[in-house]
Tab-separated table of C-alpha atoms in Angstrom:
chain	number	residue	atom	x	y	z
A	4	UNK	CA	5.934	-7.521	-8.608
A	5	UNK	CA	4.692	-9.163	-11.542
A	6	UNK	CA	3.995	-8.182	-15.339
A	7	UNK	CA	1.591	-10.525	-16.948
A	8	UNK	CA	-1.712	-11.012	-19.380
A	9	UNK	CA	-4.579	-11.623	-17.600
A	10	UNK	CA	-8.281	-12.098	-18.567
A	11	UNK	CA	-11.413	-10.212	-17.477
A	12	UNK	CA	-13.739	-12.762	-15.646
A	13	UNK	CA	-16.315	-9.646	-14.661
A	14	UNK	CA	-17.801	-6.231	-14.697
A	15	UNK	CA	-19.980	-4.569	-13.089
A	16	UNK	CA	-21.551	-0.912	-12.072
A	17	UNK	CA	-22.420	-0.637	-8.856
A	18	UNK	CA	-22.798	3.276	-8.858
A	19	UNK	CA	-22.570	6.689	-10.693
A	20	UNK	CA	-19.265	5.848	-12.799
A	21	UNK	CA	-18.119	3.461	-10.512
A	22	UNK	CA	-17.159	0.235	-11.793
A	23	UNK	CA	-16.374	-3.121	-10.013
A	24	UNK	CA	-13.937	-5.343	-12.164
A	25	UNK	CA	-12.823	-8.734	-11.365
A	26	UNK	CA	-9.531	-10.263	-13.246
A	27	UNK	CA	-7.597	-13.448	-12.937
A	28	UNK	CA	-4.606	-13.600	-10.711
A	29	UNK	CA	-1.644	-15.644	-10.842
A	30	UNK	CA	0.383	-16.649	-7.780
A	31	UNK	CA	1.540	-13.329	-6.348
A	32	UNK	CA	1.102	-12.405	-2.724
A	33	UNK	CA	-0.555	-9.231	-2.073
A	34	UNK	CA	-0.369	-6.694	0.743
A	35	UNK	CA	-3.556	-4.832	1.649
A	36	UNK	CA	-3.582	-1.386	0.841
A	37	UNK	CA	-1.201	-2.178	-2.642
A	38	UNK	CA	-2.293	-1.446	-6.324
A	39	UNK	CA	-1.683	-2.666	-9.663
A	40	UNK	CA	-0.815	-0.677	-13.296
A	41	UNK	CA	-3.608	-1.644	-15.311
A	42	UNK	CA	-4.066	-1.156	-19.496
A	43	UNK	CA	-5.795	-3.009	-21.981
A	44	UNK	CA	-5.657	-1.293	-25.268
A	45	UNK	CA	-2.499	-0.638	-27.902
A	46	UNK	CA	0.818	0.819	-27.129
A	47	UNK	CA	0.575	4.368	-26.564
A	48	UNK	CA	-1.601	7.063	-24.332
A	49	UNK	CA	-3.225	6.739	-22.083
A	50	UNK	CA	-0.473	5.384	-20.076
A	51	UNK	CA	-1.339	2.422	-17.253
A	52	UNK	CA	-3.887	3.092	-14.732
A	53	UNK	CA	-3.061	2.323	-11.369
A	54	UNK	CA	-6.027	1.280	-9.531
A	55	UNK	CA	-5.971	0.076	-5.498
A	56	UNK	CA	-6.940	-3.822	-4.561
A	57	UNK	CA	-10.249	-3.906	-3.097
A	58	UNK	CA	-10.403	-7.748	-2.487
A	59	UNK	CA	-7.912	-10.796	-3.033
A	60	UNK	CA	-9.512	-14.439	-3.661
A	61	UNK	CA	-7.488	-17.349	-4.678
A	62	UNK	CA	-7.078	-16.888	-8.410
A	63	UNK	CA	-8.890	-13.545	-8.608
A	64	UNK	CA	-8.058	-9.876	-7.875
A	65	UNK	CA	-10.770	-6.972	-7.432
A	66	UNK	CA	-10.473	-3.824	-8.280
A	67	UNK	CA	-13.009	-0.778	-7.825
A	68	UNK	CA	-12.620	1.912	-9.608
A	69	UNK	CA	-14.057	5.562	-10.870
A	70	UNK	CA	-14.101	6.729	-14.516
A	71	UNK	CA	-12.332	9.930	-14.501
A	72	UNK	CA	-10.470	10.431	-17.724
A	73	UNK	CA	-9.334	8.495	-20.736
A	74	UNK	CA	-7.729	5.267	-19.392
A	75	UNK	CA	-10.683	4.483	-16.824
A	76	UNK	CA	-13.094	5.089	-19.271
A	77	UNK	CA	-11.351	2.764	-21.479
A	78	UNK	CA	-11.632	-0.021	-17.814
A	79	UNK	CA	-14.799	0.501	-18.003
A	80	UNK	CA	-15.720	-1.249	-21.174
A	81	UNK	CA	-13.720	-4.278	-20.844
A	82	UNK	CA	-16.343	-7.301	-20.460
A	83	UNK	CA	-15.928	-10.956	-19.749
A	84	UNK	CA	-13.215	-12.659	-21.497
A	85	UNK	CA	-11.152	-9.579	-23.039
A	86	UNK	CA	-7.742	-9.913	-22.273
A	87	UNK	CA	-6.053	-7.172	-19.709
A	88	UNK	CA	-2.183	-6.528	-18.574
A	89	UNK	CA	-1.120	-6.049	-14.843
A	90	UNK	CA	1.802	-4.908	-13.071
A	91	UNK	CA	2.145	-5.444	-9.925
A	92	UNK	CA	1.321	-5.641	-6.991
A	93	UNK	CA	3.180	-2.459	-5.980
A	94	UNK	CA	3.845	0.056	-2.968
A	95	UNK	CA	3.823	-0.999	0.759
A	96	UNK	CA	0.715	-1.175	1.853
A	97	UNK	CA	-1.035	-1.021	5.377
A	98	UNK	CA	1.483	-2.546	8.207
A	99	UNK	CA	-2.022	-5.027	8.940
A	100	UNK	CA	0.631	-7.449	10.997
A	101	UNK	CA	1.983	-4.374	13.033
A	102	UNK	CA	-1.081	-3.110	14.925
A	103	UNK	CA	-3.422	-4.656	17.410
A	104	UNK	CA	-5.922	-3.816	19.326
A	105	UNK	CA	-9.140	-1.836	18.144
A	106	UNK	CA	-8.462	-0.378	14.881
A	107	UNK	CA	-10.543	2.306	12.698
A	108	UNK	CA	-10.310	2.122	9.278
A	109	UNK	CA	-11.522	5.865	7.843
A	110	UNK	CA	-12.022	5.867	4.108
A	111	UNK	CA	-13.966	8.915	1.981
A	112	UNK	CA	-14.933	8.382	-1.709
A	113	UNK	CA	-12.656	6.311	-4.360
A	114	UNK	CA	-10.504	5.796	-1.334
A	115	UNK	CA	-12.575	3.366	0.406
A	116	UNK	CA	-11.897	-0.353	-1.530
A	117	UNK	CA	-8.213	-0.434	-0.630
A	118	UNK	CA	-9.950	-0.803	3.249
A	119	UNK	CA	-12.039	-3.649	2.277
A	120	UNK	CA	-9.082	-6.219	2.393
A	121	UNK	CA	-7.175	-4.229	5.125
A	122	UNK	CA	-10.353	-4.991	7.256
A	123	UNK	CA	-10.174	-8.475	6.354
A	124	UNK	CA	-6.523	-9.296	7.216
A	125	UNK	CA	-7.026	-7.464	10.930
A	126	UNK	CA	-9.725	-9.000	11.802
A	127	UNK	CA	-8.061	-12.582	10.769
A	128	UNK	CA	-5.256	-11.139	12.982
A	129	UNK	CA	-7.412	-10.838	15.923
A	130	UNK	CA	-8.010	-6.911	15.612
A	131	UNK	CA	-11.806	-5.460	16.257
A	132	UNK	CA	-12.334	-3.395	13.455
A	133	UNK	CA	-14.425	0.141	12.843
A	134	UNK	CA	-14.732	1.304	9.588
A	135	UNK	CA	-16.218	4.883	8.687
A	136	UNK	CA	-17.221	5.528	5.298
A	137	UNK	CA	-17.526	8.991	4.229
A	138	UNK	CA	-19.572	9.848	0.512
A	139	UNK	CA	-20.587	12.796	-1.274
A	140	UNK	CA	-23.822	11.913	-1.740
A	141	UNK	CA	-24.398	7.696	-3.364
A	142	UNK	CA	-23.386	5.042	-1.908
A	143	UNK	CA	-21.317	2.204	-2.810
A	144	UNK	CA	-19.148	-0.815	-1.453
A	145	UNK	CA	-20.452	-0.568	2.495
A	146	UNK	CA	-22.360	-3.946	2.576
A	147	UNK	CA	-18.837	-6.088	2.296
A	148	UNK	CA	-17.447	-4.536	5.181
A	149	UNK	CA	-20.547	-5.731	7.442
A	150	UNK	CA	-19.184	-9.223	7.280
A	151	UNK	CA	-15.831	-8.172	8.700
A	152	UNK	CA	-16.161	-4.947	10.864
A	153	UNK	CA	-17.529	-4.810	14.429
A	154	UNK	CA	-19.071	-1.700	13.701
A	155	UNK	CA	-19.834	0.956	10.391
A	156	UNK	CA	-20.524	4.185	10.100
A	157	UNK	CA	-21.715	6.301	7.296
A	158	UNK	CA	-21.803	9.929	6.333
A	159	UNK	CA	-22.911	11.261	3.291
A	160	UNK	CA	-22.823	15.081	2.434
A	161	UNK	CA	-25.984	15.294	0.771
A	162	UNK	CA	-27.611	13.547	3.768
A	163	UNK	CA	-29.626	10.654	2.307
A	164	UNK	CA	-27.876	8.201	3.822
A	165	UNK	CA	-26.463	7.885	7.253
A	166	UNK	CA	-24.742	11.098	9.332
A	167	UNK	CA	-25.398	14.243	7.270
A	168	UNK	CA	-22.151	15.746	6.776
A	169	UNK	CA	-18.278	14.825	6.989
A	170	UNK	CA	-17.590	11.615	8.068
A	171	UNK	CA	-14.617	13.171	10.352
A	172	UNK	CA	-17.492	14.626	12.211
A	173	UNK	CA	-18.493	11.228	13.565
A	174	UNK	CA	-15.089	9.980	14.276
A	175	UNK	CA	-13.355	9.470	17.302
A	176	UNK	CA	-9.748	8.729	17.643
A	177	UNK	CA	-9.201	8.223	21.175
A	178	UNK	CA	-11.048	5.047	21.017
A	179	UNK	CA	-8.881	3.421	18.982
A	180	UNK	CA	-5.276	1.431	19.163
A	181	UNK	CA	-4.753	2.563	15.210
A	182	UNK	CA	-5.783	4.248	12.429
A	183	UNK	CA	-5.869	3.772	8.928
A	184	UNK	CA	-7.147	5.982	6.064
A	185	UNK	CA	-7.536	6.590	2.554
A	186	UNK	CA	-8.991	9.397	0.490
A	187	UNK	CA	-9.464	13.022	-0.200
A	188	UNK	CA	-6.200	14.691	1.388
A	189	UNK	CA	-8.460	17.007	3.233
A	190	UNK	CA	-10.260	14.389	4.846
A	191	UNK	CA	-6.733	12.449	5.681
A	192	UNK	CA	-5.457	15.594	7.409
A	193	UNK	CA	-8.215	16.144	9.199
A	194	UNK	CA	-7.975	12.449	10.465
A	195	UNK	CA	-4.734	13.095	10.990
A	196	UNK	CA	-5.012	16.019	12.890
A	197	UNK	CA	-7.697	14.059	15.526
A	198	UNK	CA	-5.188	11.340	15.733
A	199	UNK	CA	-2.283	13.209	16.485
A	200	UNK	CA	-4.459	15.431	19.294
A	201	UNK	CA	-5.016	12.076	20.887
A	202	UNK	CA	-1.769	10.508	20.492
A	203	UNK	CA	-3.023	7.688	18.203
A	204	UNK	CA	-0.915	6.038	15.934
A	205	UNK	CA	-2.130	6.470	11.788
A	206	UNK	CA	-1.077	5.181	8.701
A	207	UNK	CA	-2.248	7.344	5.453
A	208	UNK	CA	-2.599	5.835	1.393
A	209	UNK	CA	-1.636	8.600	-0.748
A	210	UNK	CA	-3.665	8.537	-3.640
A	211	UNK	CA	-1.679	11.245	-6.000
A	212	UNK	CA	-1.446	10.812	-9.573
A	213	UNK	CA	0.936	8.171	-11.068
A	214	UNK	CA	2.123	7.549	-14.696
A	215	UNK	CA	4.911	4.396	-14.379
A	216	UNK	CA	4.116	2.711	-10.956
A	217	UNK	CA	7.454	1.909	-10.211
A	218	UNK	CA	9.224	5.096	-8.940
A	219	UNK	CA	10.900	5.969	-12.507
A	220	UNK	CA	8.789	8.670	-13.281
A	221	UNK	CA	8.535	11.157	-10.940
A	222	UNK	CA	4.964	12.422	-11.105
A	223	UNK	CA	3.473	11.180	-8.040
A	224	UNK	CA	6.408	12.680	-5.595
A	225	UNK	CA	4.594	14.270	-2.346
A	226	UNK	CA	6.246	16.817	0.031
A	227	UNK	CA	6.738	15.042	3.261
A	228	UNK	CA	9.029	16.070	6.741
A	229	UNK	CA	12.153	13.919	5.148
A	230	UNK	CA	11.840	15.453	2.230
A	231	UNK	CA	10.145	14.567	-1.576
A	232	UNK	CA	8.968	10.850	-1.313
A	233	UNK	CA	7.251	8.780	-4.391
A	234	UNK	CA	3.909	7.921	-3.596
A	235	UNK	CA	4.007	4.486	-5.883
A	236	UNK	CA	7.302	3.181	-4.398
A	237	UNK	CA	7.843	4.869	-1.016
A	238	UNK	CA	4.331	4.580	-0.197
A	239	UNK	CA	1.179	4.900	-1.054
A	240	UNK	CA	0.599	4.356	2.651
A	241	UNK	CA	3.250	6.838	5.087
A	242	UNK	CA	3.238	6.933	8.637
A	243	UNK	CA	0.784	10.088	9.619
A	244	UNK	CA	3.435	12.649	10.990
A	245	UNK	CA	5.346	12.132	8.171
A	246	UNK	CA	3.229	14.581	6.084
A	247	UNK	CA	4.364	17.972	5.569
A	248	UNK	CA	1.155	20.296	6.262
């Protein structure tokens, strides 16, 4: 974990208030499924925003993100050249170098760029990757994944693109080694819930509300089988059965 000024090199929208931003990165090794703290504006609220890694390149980190309050808003009008603090990177991550075999990657929403680099490091380990990509009705951030996946598939609840309907409705577990998700807890359950019918191993990224990143806080504790665990420094990613339903 680092703490350091970085610069914004770009920014882009690629959807309805969904922003791609790319900043420079310094030395640190990064884990897929980890995410930084992110603020670039004056001492005070709104605290750090801690936003998933969606792709690591030599000297540059990407980040996708949605504008849903204060602090992302503020993200989103950073351009080229403004100057931007990061802490990280921090939580586990996706156990990429403890799986083989074919793995699905199952992400719905804001909750699909953490998969992007998780699909790159298994299939650089050898892994044939599936990726299902479930939206509520745009789309955004598929075409990467075609360069890296064996096979996608896409549902959309509005039906314009792909399956109409959940993307759970299209996915199925017993053809796979692994499984990793992230997204809305509904969805992860429900993944879950396939998984564990089959007897297939799954990893979930716990995307709940954080304010310090590094397990001071408090505010992003979930209620799991072994008891309360931090999202931001136990996780975000927990082994499936952990979850308490």
């Amino acid at each position: 974990m680092q703490f350091y000024n970085s610069k914004i090199i770009s920014q882009k929208k690629i959807a309805t208030d969904i922003f791609h931003l790319v900043v420079a990165k310094k030395d640190e090794i990064v884990v897929p499924g980890q995410f930084y703290m992110l603020k670039a504006w004056d001492d005070g609220l709104p605290l750090m925003r801690p936003i998933s890694v969606y792709n690591v390149e030599i000297e540059q980190l990407h980040f996708l993100y949605k504008v849903v309050g204060k602090g992302t808003e503020w993200l989103s009008k950073l351009r080229k050249g403004e100057k931007i603090e990061l802490l990280g990177p921090l939580g586990n991550g996706f156990p990429c170098n403890e799986v083989s075999g074919k793995i699905a990657l199952v992400g719905g929403g804001i909750g699909i760029p953490p998969l992007f680099e998780t699909a790159k490091l298994l299939t650089k380990n050898g892994c044939k990757v599936d990726v299902y990509l479930g939206y509520k009705d745009e789309l955004f951030a598929f075409e990467p994944f075609e360069k890296v996946c064996e096979n996608i598939f896409i549902a959309a609840e509005n039906g314009k693109e792909g399956y109409k309907g959940f993307i759970t409705d299209i996915f199925h577990a017993q053809n796979y080694d692994a499984v990793f998700t992230c997204g809305p807890e509904m969805m992860m359950r429900k993944v879950t819930e396939l998984c564990d019918a089959r007897q297939v191993p799954i990893w979930l990224s716990m995307e709940n509300r954080m304010a310090c990143g590094i397990g001071a806080c408090l505010v992003c504790t979930c209620k799991t089988k072994e008891g309360m665990k931090r999202c931001c420094k136990d996780g975000p990613v927990f082994f499936g059965k952990i979850l308490d339903n």
